[in-house]
Short mmCIF file of C-alpha atoms and ligand atoms in Angstrom, two decimals:
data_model
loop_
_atom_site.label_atom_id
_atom_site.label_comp_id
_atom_site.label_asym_id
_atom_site.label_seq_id
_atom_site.Cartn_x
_atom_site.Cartn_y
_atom_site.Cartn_z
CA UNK A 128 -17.92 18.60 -6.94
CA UNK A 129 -19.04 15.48 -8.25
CA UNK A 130 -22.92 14.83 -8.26
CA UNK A 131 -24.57 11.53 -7.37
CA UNK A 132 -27.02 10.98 -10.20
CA UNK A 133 -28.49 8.06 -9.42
CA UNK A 134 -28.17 5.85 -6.05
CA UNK A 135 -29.81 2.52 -4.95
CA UNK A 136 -29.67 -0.02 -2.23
CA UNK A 137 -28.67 -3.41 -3.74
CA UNK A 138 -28.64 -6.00 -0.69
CA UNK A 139 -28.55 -5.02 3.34
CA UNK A 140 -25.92 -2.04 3.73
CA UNK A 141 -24.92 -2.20 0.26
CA UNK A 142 -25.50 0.55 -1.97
CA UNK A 143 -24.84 1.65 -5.87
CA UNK A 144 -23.77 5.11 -6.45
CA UNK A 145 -23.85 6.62 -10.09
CA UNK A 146 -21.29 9.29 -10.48
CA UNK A 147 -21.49 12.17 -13.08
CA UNK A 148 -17.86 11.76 -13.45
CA UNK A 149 -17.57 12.27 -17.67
CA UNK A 150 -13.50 12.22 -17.86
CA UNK A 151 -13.51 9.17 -15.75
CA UNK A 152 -16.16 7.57 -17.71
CA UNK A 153 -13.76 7.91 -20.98
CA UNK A 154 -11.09 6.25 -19.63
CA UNK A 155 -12.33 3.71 -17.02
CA UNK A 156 -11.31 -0.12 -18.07
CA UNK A 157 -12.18 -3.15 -16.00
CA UNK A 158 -10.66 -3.71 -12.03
CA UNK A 159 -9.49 -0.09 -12.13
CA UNK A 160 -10.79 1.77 -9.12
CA UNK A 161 -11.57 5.54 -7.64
CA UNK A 162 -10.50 7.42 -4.76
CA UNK A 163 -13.19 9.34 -3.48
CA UNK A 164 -13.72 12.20 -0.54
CA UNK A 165 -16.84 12.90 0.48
CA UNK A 166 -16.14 16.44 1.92
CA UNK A 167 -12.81 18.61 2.12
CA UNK A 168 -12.67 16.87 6.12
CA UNK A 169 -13.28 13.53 4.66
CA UNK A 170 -10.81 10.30 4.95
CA UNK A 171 -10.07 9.45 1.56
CA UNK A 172 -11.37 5.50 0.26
CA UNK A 173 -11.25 3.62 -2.65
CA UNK A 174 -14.03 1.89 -4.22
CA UNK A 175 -13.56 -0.19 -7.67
CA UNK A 176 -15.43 0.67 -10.80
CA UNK A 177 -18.32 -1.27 -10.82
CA UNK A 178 -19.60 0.07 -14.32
CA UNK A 179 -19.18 3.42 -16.66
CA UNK A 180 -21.40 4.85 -19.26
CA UNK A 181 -19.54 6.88 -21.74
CA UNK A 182 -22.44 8.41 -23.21
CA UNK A 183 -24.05 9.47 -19.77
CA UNK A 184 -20.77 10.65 -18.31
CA UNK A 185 -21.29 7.98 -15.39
CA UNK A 186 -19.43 5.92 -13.35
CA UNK A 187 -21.06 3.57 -10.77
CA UNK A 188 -19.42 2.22 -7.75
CA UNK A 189 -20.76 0.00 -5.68
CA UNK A 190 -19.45 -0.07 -1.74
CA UNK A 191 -20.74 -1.90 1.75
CA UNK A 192 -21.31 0.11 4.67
CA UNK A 193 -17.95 -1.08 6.85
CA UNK A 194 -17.29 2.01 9.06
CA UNK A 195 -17.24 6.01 9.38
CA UNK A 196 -16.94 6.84 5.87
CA UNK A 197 -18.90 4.33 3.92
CA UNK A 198 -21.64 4.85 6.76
CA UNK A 199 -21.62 8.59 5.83
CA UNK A 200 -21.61 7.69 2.10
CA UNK A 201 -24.29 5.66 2.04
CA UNK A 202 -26.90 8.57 3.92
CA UNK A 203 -26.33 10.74 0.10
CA UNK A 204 -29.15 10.97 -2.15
CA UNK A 205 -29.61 11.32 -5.85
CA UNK A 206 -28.71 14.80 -6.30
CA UNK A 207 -26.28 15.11 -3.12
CA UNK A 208 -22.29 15.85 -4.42
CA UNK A 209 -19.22 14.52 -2.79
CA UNK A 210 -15.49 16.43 -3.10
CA UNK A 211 -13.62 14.32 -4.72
CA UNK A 212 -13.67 11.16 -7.14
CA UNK A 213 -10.50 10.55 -8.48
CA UNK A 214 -9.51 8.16 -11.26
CA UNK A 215 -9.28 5.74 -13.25
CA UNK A 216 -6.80 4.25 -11.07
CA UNK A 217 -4.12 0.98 -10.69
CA UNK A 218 -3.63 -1.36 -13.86
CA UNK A 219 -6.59 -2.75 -15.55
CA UNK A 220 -7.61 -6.36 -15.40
CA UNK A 221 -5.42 -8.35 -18.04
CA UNK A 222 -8.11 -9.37 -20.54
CA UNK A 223 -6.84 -11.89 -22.53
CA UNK A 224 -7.73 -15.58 -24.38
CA UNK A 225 -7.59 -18.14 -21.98
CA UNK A 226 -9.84 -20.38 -22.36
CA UNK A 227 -11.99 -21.43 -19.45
CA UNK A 228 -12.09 -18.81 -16.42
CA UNK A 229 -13.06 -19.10 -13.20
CA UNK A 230 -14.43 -15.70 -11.72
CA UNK A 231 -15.00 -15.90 -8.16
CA UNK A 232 -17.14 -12.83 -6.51
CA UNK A 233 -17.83 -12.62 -2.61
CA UNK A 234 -19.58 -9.45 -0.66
CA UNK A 235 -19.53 -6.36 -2.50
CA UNK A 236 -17.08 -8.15 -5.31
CA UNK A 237 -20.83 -9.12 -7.07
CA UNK A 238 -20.63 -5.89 -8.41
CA UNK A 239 -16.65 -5.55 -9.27
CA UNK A 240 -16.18 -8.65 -11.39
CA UNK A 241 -18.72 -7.99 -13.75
CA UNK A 242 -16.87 -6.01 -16.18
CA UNK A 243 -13.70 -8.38 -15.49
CA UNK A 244 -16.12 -11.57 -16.77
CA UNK A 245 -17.80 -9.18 -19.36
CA UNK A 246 -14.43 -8.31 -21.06
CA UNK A 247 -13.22 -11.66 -20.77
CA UNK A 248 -16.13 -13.22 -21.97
CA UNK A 249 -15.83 -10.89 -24.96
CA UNK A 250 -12.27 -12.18 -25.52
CA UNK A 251 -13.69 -15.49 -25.86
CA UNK A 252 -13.37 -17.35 -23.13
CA UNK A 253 -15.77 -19.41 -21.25
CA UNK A 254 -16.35 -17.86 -18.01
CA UNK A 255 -17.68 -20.06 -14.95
CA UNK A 256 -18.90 -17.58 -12.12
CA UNK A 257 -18.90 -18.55 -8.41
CA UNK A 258 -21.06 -15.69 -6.24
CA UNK A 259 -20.98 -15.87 -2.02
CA UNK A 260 -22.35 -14.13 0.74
CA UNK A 261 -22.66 -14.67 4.33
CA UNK A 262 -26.61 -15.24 3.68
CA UNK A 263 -29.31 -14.10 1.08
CA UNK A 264 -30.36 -10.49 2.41
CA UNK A 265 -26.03 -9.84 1.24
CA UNK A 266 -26.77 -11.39 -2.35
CA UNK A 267 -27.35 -8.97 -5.41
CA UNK A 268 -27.15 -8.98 -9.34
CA UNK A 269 -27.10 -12.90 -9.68
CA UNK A 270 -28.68 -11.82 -12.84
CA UNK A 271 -26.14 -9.59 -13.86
CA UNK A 272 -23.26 -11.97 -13.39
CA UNK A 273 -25.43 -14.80 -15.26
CA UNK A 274 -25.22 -12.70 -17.84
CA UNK A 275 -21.73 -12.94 -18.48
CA UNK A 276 -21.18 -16.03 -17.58
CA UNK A 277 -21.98 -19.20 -19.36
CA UNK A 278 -22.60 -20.74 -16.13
CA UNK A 279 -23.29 -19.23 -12.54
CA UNK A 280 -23.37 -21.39 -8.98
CA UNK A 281 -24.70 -19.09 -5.85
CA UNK A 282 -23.53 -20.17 -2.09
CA UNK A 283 -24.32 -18.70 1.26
CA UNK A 284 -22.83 -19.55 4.08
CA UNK A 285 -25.70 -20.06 5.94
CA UNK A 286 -27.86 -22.11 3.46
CA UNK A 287 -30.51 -19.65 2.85
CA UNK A 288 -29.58 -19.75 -1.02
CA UNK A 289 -28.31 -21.67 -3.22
CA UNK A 290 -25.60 -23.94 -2.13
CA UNK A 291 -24.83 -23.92 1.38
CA UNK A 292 -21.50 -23.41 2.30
CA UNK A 293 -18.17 -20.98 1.30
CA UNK A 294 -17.24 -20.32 -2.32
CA UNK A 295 -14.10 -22.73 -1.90
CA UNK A 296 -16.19 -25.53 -2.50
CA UNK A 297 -17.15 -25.34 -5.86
CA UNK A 298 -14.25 -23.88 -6.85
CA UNK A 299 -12.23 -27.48 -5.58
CA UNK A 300 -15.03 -29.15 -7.85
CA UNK A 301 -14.26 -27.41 -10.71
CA UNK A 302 -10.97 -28.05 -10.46
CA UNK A 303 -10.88 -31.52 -9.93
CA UNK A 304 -13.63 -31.84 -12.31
CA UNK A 305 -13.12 -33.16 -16.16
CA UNK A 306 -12.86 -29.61 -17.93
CA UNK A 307 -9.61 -27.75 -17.55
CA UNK A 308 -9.60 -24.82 -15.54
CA UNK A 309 -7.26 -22.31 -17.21
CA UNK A 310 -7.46 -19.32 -14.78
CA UNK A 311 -9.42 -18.00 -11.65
CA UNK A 312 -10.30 -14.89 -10.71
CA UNK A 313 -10.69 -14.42 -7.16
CA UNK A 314 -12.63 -10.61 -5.74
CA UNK A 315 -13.58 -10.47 -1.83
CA UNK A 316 -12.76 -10.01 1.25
CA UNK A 317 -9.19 -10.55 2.08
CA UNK A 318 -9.62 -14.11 3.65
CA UNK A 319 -12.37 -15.23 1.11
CA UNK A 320 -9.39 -14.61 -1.52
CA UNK A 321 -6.71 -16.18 0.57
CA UNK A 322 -8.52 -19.74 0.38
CA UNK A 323 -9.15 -19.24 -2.81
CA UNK A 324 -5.71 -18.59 -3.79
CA UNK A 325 -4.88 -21.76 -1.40
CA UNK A 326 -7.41 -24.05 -2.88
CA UNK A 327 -6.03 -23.42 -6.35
CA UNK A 328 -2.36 -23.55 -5.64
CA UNK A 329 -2.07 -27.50 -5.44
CA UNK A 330 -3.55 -27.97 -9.20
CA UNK A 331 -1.05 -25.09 -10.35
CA UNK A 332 -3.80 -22.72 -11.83
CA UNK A 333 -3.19 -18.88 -12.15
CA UNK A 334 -5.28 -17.21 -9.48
CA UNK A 335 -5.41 -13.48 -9.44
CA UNK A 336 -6.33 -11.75 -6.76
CA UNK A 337 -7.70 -7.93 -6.12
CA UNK A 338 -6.23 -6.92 -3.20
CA UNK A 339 -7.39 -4.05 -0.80
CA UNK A 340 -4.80 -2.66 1.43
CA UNK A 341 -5.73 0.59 3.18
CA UNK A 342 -5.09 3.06 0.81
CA UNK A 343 -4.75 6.78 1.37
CA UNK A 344 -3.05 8.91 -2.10
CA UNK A 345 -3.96 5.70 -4.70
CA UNK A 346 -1.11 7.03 -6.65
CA UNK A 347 1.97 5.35 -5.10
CA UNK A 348 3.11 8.29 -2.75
CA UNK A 349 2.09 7.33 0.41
CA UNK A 350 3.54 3.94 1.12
CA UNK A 351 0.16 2.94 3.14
CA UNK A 352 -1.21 0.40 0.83
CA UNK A 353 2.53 -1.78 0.36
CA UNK A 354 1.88 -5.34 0.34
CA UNK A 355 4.83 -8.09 0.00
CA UNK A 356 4.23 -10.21 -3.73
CA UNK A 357 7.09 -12.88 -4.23
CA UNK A 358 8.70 -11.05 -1.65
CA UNK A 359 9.12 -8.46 -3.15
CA UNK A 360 7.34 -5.05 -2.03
CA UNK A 361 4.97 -3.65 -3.97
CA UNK A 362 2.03 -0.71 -3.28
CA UNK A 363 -1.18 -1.86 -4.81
CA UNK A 364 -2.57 1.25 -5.92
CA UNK A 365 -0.10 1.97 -8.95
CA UNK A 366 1.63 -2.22 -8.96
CA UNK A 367 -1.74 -3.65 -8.73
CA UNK A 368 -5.16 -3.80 -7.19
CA UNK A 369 -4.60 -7.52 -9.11
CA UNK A 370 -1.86 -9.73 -7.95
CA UNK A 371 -0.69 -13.55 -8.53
CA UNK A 372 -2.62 -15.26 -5.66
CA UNK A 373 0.21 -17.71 -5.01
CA UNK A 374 2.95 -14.94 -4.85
CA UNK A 375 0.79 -12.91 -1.72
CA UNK A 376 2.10 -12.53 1.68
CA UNK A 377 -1.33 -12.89 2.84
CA UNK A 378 -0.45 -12.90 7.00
CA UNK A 379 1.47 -9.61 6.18
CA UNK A 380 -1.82 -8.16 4.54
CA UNK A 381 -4.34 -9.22 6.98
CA UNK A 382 -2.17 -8.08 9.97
CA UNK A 383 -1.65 -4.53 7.96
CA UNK A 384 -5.40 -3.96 7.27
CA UNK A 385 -5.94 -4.18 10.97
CA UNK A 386 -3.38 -1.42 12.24
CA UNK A 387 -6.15 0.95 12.55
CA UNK A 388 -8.74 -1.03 14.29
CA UNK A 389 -8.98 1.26 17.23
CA UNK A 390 -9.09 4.27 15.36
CA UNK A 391 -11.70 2.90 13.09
CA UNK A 392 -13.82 1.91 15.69
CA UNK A 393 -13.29 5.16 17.82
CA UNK A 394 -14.72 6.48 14.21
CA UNK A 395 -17.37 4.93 13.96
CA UNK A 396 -18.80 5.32 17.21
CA UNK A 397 -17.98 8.78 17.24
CA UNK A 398 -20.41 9.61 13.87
CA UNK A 399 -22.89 6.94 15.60
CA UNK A 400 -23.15 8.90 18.29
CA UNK A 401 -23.32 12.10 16.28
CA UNK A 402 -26.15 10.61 14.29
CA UNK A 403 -27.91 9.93 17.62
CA UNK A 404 -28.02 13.52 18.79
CA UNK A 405 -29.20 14.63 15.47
CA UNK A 406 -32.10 12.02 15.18
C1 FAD B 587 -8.41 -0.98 -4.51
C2 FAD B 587 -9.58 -1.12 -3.56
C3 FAD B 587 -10.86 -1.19 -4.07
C4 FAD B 587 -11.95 -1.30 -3.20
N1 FAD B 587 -13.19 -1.39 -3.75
C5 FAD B 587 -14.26 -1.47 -2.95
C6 FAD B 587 -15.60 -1.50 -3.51
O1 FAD B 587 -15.78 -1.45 -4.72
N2 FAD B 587 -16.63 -1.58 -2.64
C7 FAD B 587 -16.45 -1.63 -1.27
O2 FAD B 587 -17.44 -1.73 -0.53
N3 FAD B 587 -15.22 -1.57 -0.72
C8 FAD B 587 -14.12 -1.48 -1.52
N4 FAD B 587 -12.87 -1.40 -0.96
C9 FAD B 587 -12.75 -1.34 0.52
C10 FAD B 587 -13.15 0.07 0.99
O3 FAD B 587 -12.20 1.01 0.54
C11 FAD B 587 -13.22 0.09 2.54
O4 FAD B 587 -14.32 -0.72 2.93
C12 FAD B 587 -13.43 1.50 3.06
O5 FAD B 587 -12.27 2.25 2.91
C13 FAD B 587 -13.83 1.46 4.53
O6 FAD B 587 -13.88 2.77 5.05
P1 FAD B 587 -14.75 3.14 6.32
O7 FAD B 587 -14.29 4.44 6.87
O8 FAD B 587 -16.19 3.03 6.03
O9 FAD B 587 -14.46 1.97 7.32
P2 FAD B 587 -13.28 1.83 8.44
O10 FAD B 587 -13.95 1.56 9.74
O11 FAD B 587 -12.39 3.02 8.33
O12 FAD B 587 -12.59 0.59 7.94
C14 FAD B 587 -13.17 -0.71 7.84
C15 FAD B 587 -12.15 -1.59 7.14
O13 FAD B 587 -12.00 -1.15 5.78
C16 FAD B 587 -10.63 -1.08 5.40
N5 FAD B 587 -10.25 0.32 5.13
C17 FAD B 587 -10.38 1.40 5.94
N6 FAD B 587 -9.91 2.53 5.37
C18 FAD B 587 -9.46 2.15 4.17
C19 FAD B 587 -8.83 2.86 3.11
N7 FAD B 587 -8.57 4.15 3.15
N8 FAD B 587 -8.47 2.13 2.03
C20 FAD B 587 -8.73 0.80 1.94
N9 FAD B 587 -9.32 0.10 2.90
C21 FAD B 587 -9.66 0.75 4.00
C22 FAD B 587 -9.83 -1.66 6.54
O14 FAD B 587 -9.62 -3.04 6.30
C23 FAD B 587 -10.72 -1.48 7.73
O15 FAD B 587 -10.49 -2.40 8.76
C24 FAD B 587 -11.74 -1.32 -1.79
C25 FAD B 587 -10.45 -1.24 -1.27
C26 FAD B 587 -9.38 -1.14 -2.14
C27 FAD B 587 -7.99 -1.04 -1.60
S1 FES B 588 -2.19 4.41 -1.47
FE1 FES B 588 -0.45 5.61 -1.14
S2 FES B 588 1.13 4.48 -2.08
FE2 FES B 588 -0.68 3.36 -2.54
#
């Protein structure tokens, strides 16, 4: 069993989980991710790596209530253990010199492109962050991403922060802008990245993408999480999470994640309901 040492709530339904996970914790690198159960019945889901502590013997994920599972997560305390938490898995960000880098974090992404800009930044490149949500209550650690960035620009879509408006538009800025953009970074939901990758494609810059098939084993057995890169298949738990943006059969992605929309929502009405008998 794995114990939850620690647990907040960062923005409206999303929540930070510390992990005592010490073998984990040695090995974790940046844009790797976990499986975790919660119970020997559970569904198995992965979550990325928002941050590890060697020394503790931590690892903190970060996740967004989105149905069943992450509901049921997110009801654990401090002190509460789940089944399983399995990892360090898929290939680590490439952290290299590139010069200027574009990181790009919407939704719960805030939290998993941290230690992507933090390495970089280390590297020595200059990172330029880009952070949207839907509206302010879904915005967390601004701070935390300012501070490894040498610049930061915050957009909602609904104006009630920073700039109004979807993070596509200052990326296009930047781009057209004087300063050459030698890489992007793009972590979100599946569409957010799509226009991302499509914004960047006409001034030929790298865009790399984190993509989140359904995933079931996370260690290539399974088949569930294939998605089509340069058409050519590949399963994102042990090929990826991070892909070329440009190379992404993004239709065949978005039409795959929603295969199990009727089970998912049978799901989660069936531990709603269960949660209204108990209360
Ligand atoms: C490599 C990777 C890293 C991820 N990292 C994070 C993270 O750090 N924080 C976070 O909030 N979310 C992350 N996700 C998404 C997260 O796994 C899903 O939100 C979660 O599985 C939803 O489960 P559910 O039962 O609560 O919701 P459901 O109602 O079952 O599903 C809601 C939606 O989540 C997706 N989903 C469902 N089951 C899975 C599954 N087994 N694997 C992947 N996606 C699924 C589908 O698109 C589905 O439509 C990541 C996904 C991947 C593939
Ligand atoms: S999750 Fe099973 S092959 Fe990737």
């Amino acid at each position: 069993m794995f114990q939850i040492i620690y647990r907040e709530t960062l923005a409206t339904k999303i929540h930070l989980f510390k992990i005592e996970a010490p073998a984990i914790a040695r090995k974790a690198l940046a844009g790797q991710f976990v499986v975790i159960r919660i119970d020997e019945k559970g569904e198995r889901i992965p979550l990325t790596v928002a941050d590890w502590d060697e020394k503790e013997g931590s690892v903190t994920v970060v996740f967004m209530e989105a149905g069943a599972t992450t509901s049921r997560l997110a009801l654990l305390k401090a002190g509460d253990s789940i089944a399983d938490f399995v990892g360090p898995l898929g290939i680590p960000s490439h952290i290299d010199k590139f010069g200027t880098v574009v990181c790009v974090a919407g939704g719960f992404a805030a939290a998993v492109i941290g230690p992507i800009a933090r390495a970089l930044k280390d590297k020595g490149n200059k990172i330029v962050s880009i952070l949207g949500a839907r509206n302010k209550d879904l915005l967390f650690w601004e701070d935390r991403l300012r501070s490894v960035s040498h610049r930061l620009m915050v957009t909602t879509d609904d104006g009630t922060y920073g700039r109004k408006g979807v993070v596509t538009g200052p990326l296009k800025e930047l781009l057209e802008g004087e300063e050459k953009v030698d890489r992007v970074i793009a972590i979100g939901p599946t569409i957010m990245m799509k226009f991302c990758a499509q914004t960047t494609q006409p001034f030929g810059v790298k865009t790399i993408v984190s993509l989140n098939p359904i995933m079931v084993d996370g260690t290539g057995m399974c088949g569930c999480c294939r998605v089509s890169v340069g058409g050519v298949t590949k399963f994102a738990c042990v090929d990826g999470p991070e892909f070329d943006g440009h190379q992404v059969d993004w239709e065949l992605l978005l039409t795959r994640q929603r295969i199990y929309l009727e089970e998912e929502k049978r799901s989660l009405e069936q531990w709603q309901a269960q949660m209204g008998k108990r209360a």
